[in-house]
Structures are given as C-alpha cells and as structure tokens.
Amino acid sequence: MPDQVNARRRRLLQTTVAGISLMELGLSGLVHAQSKEGTGGTKPATPRAGFAAIRQVKAGTLDIGYAEAGPSNGPVVILLHGWPYDIYSFAEVTPLLAAAGYRVIVPYLRGYGSTRFLSADTPRNGQQAVVAVDIIALMDALKIDQAVLGAFDWGARTANIMAALWPERCKAMVSVSGYLIGSQQGNKAPLPPQAELAWWYQFYFATERGRAGYEANRHDFNKLIWRLASPKWNFDDATYDRSAESFNNPDHVAVVIHNYRWRLGLVEGEAQYDALEQRLAMAPTISVPTITMEGDANGAPHPDPAMYAKKFTGKYLHRTIGGGIGHNLPQEAPKAFADAVVDAARLA
C-alpha cells in the first residue's frame, strides 16, 4: 500500500508540473480575448526606493497612498497601475516625465500598498466604476482640475472610464491595450476555448478554493502571472519583491476577488454606482486625445487594436512596441511609455 500511495503522489506531482509548464509555454500564444476589465492634506511617509516618499491623502472613501515627483506647478500626469502590479511599474517612467516638467502623481489603487479604507463598514468593492470614482476623488482632494492619464490593465480601464464619463477632467490619455470598458451583461457571452483558458485565474477566483488559494499564495501566484503576462521579460526577484509588498494590503484579496467575481455577475456592486455602470454598459466612445499602446509579446488577454480603434473619436494614435515587450509595458519599456504620455499631451 505505501508503494501505491507514493506512486500516486509521483504521478500527481508530474501532472502538476506539466500543467504549469504548458501554461508558461502556451498562454502567450493564445487567441487574444477582449477584456470586458473628500478633501484632505498630504503628509510624508516612509521613503521608498524609486520614489522620494509615499504620501497619503483622504479622498472619498479612502486614505490613498501615492508618490509624487516633478514641479508642483507643472501640468499634471496621473499614472495608474493594474493587477497584480503597483506604483513601481512607473518607477522609471516617473523621473522621465518629471524631468520634462510634469507634476507626476502615482497612486496605489484600492487594495494596494498604503491605500486604506477610511471605514471598516465600506464594502471592499472592486467593480470597474468605483476605481474611477476613487481617482476622481483623489484629483478633487489634491485640487487637480485636469490631468493627462497614463495607464495599463485595471489602470487603463479606470482611465478609459474617466475619459468617457468625465472628459473635462482628462486632458489626454495613454492606454495600454486600448479600450477596456466592459459590463456584466457583455461578460455573459462565452469566448472561444483558448480565450477562456487565458482567463483561467478569473474562474479560479470565482470559487472559494480560489479565494483561499490566493489569500495563502498571493506572492507566488502573482509572480506566476507576471511571468505568463510578460514571457520575455527577465525581471529579477528584487524587482518583483518590491512590488509584491503592496499585495500585503489587508484589503487586497477582498478587492481583487470582488473585481473578478463582479465581472462575471457572481456578486453585486454597490447600488450608488448603478447609474454609472448603466452608462458604461453602453460602451461609450472616448473623445479625449488618446494614444493606445501594445507590447508585441503581451501574454495576457487583450483585444486586437483593430477591434477598438473606432471607440476613440478624438485625436488618436496607436503604437505597438517591439522587442519582446509584455503586459507591464510601462516598466518593460519606460521610455516608450513616457514618450507616449508627452505626445498625447501635445495632441491636446
């Protein structure tokens, strides 16, 4: 009996290793699926490598942690990260823009880094509209009337929503992977099998096993996502670990799980955002000057640029960045991203 048990264990281990290897080798080549993804003062906090300091400001329902660089009277650029990344995706972009005279604001999204909910009673909501509301609240708290937005992943969806619903607050936009506004209704439509496979983590998160697994293994889980999403990016452990600290936020798991479950219609959002979601469900066009970007080796699910070009009705350019650039484009190609931000501002 012990020999039979050991044999079964060896087969299970071999199957698991083989499955992970297939994902690492194959996901980057899958068919691309279109993603459906108050006021107060500031105070300095602990200095961090890559940024002079992390500041905090009370904004809406959050106490938002953010980095700032550049002249205080410069035109404002707000840079928005995605999952599972953080502000350090812009560690090299920020000084380039600051040197060009921009005031650069790089906030931690809800559930990341030093951003915290002001009340224990506030739902740990991750629906798409609420993240955009957070950034509008941040702009209000910092008395910023208008900004250029530069973003990817969740951040790009947030920037898209801001540009669509509050165009007066958005001077111009750089959006990696283009147009990412979605809806629960739209997400009901099944995708081709390979595209569904690319969203494997979304279905994992739909289960309680997935929630528990992410809670227990978020460091290694997100490192795997980095590798799959950017298969040609040879980041080192120190680079990953610097960002992974932000996943220790006490609300991180709840916000991430709610985000992906909300997309599939498995959980409700907050009623106060229903009107915004109804407008977003209509897939509104975006009129602000925009440059969309894509890496030539993006292993994460993303739409083909031809699918979304007509959603941008103002001045518009698209750039595909070569050289093995993956999903985390600002960190993998910081100069190209910074150049796009400057060029988008000029379009305005």
PDB file of N, CA and C in Angstrom, residues 243-290:
ATOM      1  N   SER A 243       7.441  45.202  -5.658  1.00  0.00           N
ATOM      2  CA  SER A 243       6.013  45.392  -5.921  1.00  0.00           C
ATOM      3  C   SER A 243       5.146  44.474  -5.075  1.00  0.00           C
ATOM      4  N   ALA A 244       5.643  43.267  -4.800  1.00  0.00           N
ATOM      5  CA  ALA A 244       4.843  42.286  -4.062  1.00  0.00           C
ATOM      6  C   ALA A 244       4.498  42.764  -2.656  1.00  0.00           C
ATOM      7  N   GLU A 245       5.273  43.678  -2.109  1.00  0.00           N
ATOM      8  CA  GLU A 245       4.952  44.223  -0.790  1.00  0.00           C
ATOM      9  C   GLU A 245       3.561  44.850  -0.785  1.00  0.00           C
ATOM     10  N   SER A 246       3.156  45.428  -1.909  1.00  0.00           N
ATOM     11  CA  SER A 246       1.864  46.116  -1.950  1.00  0.00           C
ATOM     12  C   SER A 246       0.691  45.143  -1.857  1.00  0.00           C
ATOM     13  N   PHE A 247       0.935  43.851  -2.145  1.00  0.00           N
ATOM     14  CA  PHE A 247      -0.136  42.860  -2.075  1.00  0.00           C
ATOM     15  C   PHE A 247      -0.444  42.445  -0.644  1.00  0.00           C
ATOM     16  N   ASN A 248       0.377  42.920   0.311  1.00  0.00           N
ATOM     17  CA  ASN A 248       0.127  42.622   1.713  1.00  0.00           C
ATOM     18  C   ASN A 248      -0.917  43.546   2.328  1.00  0.00           C
ATOM     19  N   ASN A 249      -1.427  44.460   1.532  1.00  0.00           N
ATOM     20  CA  ASN A 249      -2.518  45.323   1.977  1.00  0.00           C
ATOM     21  C   ASN A 249      -3.657  44.469   2.542  1.00  0.00           C
ATOM     22  N   PRO A 250      -4.216  44.845   3.700  1.00  0.00           N
ATOM     23  CA  PRO A 250      -5.243  43.987   4.325  1.00  0.00           C
ATOM     24  C   PRO A 250      -6.523  43.818   3.497  1.00  0.00           C
ATOM     25  N   ASP A 251      -6.747  44.707   2.533  1.00  0.00           N
ATOM     26  CA  ASP A 251      -7.959  44.621   1.714  1.00  0.00           C
ATOM     27  C   ASP A 251      -7.674  44.076   0.316  1.00  0.00           C
ATOM     28  N   HIS A 252      -6.439  43.701   0.047  1.00  0.00           N
ATOM     29  CA  HIS A 252      -6.051  43.323  -1.313  1.00  0.00           C
ATOM     30  C   HIS A 252      -6.861  42.137  -1.839  1.00  0.00           C
ATOM     31  N   VAL A 253      -6.909  41.070  -1.080  1.00  0.00           N
ATOM     32  CA  VAL A 253      -7.589  39.863  -1.554  1.00  0.00           C
ATOM     33  C   VAL A 253      -9.074  40.136  -1.776  1.00  0.00           C
ATOM     34  N   ALA A 254      -9.702  40.822  -0.840  1.00  0.00           N
ATOM     35  CA  ALA A 254     -11.132  41.084  -0.957  1.00  0.00           C
ATOM     36  C   ALA A 254     -11.448  41.911  -2.204  1.00  0.00           C
ATOM     37  N   VAL A 255     -10.637  42.935  -2.481  1.00  0.00           N
ATOM     38  CA  VAL A 255     -10.886  43.794  -3.639  1.00  0.00           C
ATOM     39  C   VAL A 255     -10.657  43.024  -4.941  1.00  0.00           C
ATOM     40  N   VAL A 256      -9.570  42.259  -5.007  1.00  0.00           N
ATOM     41  CA  VAL A 256      -9.269  41.505  -6.222  1.00  0.00           C
ATOM     42  C   VAL A 256     -10.349  40.468  -6.504  1.00  0.00           C
ATOM     43  N   ILE A 257     -10.732  39.718  -5.484  1.00  0.00           N
ATOM     44  CA  ILE A 257     -11.744  38.677  -5.683  1.00  0.00           C
ATOM     45  C   ILE A 257     -13.075  39.301  -6.092  1.00  0.00           C
ATOM     46  N   HIS A 258     -13.438  40.397  -5.448  1.00  0.00           N
ATOM     47  CA  HIS A 258     -14.700  41.053  -5.821  1.00  0.00           C
ATOM     48  C   HIS A 258     -14.652  41.550  -7.257  1.00  0.00           C
ATOM     49  N   ASN A 259     -13.514  42.099  -7.680  1.00  0.00           N
ATOM     50  CA  ASN A 259     -13.381  42.597  -9.053  1.00  0.00           C
ATOM     51  C   ASN A 259     -13.700  41.514 -10.075  1.00  0.00           C
ATOM     52  N   TYR A 260     -13.070  40.353  -9.917  1.00  0.00           N
ATOM     53  CA  TYR A 260     -13.254  39.306 -10.924  1.00  0.00           C
ATOM     54  C   TYR A 260     -14.616  38.625 -10.797  1.00  0.00           C
ATOM     55  N   ARG A 261     -15.134  38.497  -9.598  1.00  0.00           N
ATOM     56  CA  ARG A 261     -16.473  37.925  -9.453  1.00  0.00           C
ATOM     57  C   ARG A 261     -17.532  38.898  -9.986  1.00  0.00           C
ATOM     58  N   TRP A 262     -17.324  40.198  -9.776  1.00  0.00           N
ATOM     59  CA  TRP A 262     -18.284  41.177 -10.287  1.00  0.00           C
ATOM     60  C   TRP A 262     -18.340  41.112 -11.810  1.00  0.00           C
ATOM     61  N   ARG A 263     -17.199  40.963 -12.450  1.00  0.00           N
ATOM     62  CA  ARG A 263     -17.178  40.911 -13.911  1.00  0.00           C
ATOM     63  C   ARG A 263     -18.066  39.789 -14.444  1.00  0.00           C
ATOM     64  N   LEU A 264     -18.083  38.664 -13.740  1.00  0.00           N
ATOM     65  CA  LEU A 264     -18.867  37.510 -14.182  1.00  0.00           C
ATOM     66  C   LEU A 264     -20.306  37.554 -13.683  1.00  0.00           C
ATOM     67  N   GLY A 265     -20.650  38.613 -12.955  1.00  0.00           N
ATOM     68  CA  GLY A 265     -22.012  38.725 -12.440  1.00  0.00           C
ATOM     69  C   GLY A 265     -22.297  37.824 -11.259  1.00  0.00           C
ATOM     70  N   LEU A 266     -21.253  37.382 -10.576  1.00  0.00           N
ATOM     71  CA  LEU A 266     -21.422  36.473  -9.443  1.00  0.00           C
ATOM     72  C   LEU A 266     -21.679  37.222  -8.143  1.00  0.00           C
ATOM     73  N   VAL A 267     -21.331  38.503  -8.098  1.00  0.00           N
ATOM     74  CA  VAL A 267     -21.603  39.337  -6.928  1.00  0.00           C
ATOM     75  C   VAL A 267     -22.146  40.675  -7.418  1.00  0.00           C
ATOM     76  N   GLU A 268     -22.819  41.367  -6.528  1.00  0.00           N
ATOM     77  CA  GLU A 268     -23.365  42.681  -6.859  1.00  0.00           C
ATOM     78  C   GLU A 268     -22.330  43.765  -6.588  1.00  0.00           C
ATOM     79  N   GLY A 269     -22.488  44.890  -7.288  1.00  0.00           N
ATOM     80  CA  GLY A 269     -21.750  46.085  -6.940  1.00  0.00           C
ATOM     81  C   GLY A 269     -22.545  46.880  -5.926  1.00  0.00           C
ATOM     82  N   GLU A 270     -22.126  48.112  -5.688  1.00  0.00           N
ATOM     83  CA  GLU A 270     -22.873  48.985  -4.791  1.00  0.00           C
ATOM     84  C   GLU A 270     -23.916  49.750  -5.598  1.00  0.00           C
ATOM     85  N   ALA A 271     -25.119  49.856  -5.040  1.00  0.00           N
ATOM     86  CA  ALA A 271     -26.239  50.475  -5.753  1.00  0.00           C
ATOM     87  C   ALA A 271     -25.944  51.913  -6.163  1.00  0.00           C
ATOM     88  N   GLN A 272     -25.132  52.607  -5.380  1.00  0.00           N
ATOM     89  CA  GLN A 272     -24.849  54.014  -5.678  1.00  0.00           C
ATOM     90  C   GLN A 272     -24.092  54.190  -6.994  1.00  0.00           C
ATOM     91  N   TYR A 273     -23.524  53.087  -7.524  1.00  0.00           N
ATOM     92  CA  TYR A 273     -22.791  53.174  -8.786  1.00  0.00           C
ATOM     93  C   TYR A 273     -23.567  52.572  -9.958  1.00  0.00           C
ATOM     94  N   ASP A 274     -24.820  52.206  -9.716  1.00  0.00           N
ATOM     95  CA  ASP A 274     -25.611  51.563 -10.771  1.00  0.00           C
ATOM     96  C   ASP A 274     -25.762  52.462 -12.000  1.00  0.00           C
ATOM     97  N   ALA A 275     -26.010  53.745 -11.791  1.00  0.00           N
ATOM     98  CA  ALA A 275     -26.215  54.649 -12.922  1.00  0.00           C
ATOM     99  C   ALA A 275     -24.951  54.760 -13.765  1.00  0.00           C
ATOM    100  N   LEU A 276     -23.789  54.774 -13.098  1.00  0.00           N
ATOM    101  CA  LEU A 276     -22.529  54.824 -13.838  1.00  0.00           C
ATOM    102  C   LEU A 276     -22.332  53.546 -14.645  1.00  0.00           C
ATOM    103  N   GLU A 277     -22.622  52.414 -14.025  1.00  0.00           N
ATOM    104  CA  GLU A 277     -22.448  51.140 -14.729  1.00  0.00           C
ATOM    105  C   GLU A 277     -23.397  51.019 -15.919  1.00  0.00           C
ATOM    106  N   GLN A 278     -24.583  51.575 -15.780  1.00  0.00           N
ATOM    107  CA  GLN A 278     -25.521  51.548 -16.906  1.00  0.00           C
ATOM    108  C   GLN A 278     -24.977  52.338 -18.087  1.00  0.00           C
ATOM    109  N   ARG A 279     -24.335  53.457 -17.809  1.00  0.00           N
ATOM    110  CA  ARG A 279     -23.726  54.243 -18.887  1.00  0.00           C
ATOM    111  C   ARG A 279     -22.545  53.495 -19.494  1.00  0.00           C
ATOM    112  N   LEU A 280     -21.756  52.845 -18.664  1.00  0.00           N
ATOM    113  CA  LEU A 280     -20.586  52.111 -19.162  1.00  0.00           C
ATOM    114  C   LEU A 280     -21.005  50.891 -19.974  1.00  0.00           C
ATOM    115  N   ALA A 281     -22.143  50.304 -19.616  1.00  0.00           N
ATOM    116  CA  ALA A 281     -22.636  49.128 -20.345  1.00  0.00           C
ATOM    117  C   ALA A 281     -22.984  49.457 -21.788  1.00  0.00           C
ATOM    118  N   MET A 282     -23.154  50.732 -22.088  1.00  0.00           N
ATOM    119  CA  MET A 282     -23.441  51.167 -23.452  1.00  0.00           C
ATOM    120  C   MET A 282     -22.163  51.326 -24.276  1.00  0.00           C
ATOM    121  N   ALA A 283     -21.009  51.001 -23.685  1.00  0.00           N
ATOM    122  CA  ALA A 283     -19.713  51.108 -24.363  1.00  0.00           C
ATOM    123  C   ALA A 283     -19.516  52.493 -24.969  1.00  0.00           C
ATOM    124  N   PRO A 284     -19.509  53.537 -24.125  1.00  0.00           N
ATOM    125  CA  PRO A 284     -19.411  54.899 -24.644  1.00  0.00           C
ATOM    126  C   PRO A 284     -18.091  55.148 -25.375  1.00  0.00           C
ATOM    127  N   THR A 285     -18.145  56.004 -26.372  1.00  0.00           N
ATOM    128  CA  THR A 285     -16.926  56.377 -27.081  1.00  0.00           C
ATOM    129  C   THR A 285     -16.120  57.360 -26.228  1.00  0.00           C
ATOM    130  N   ILE A 286     -14.866  57.530 -26.601  1.00  0.00           N
ATOM    131  CA  ILE A 286     -13.950  58.410 -25.874  1.00  0.00           C
ATOM    132  C   ILE A 286     -13.451  59.475 -26.833  1.00  0.00           C
ATOM    133  N   SER A 287     -13.669  60.732 -26.466  1.00  0.00           N
ATOM    134  CA  SER A 287     -13.338  61.839 -27.360  1.00  0.00           C
ATOM    135  C   SER A 287     -12.025  62.525 -27.021  1.00  0.00           C
ATOM    136  N   VAL A 288     -11.460  62.266 -25.840  1.00  0.00           N
ATOM    137  CA  VAL A 288     -10.225  62.968 -25.474  1.00  0.00           C
ATOM    138  C   VAL A 288      -9.065  62.429 -26.316  1.00  0.00           C
ATOM    139  N   PRO A 289      -8.048  63.249 -26.596  1.00  0.00           N
ATOM    140  CA  PRO A 289      -6.885  62.774 -27.363  1.00  0.00           C
ATOM    141  C   PRO A 289      -6.256  61.554 -26.699  1.00  0.00           C
ATOM    142  N   THR A 290      -6.000  60.529 -27.487  1.00  0.00           N
ATOM    143  CA  THR A 290      -5.570  59.241 -26.930  1.00  0.00           C
ATOM    144  C   THR A 290      -4.492  58.602 -27.781  1.00  0.00           C
TER     145      THR A 290
END
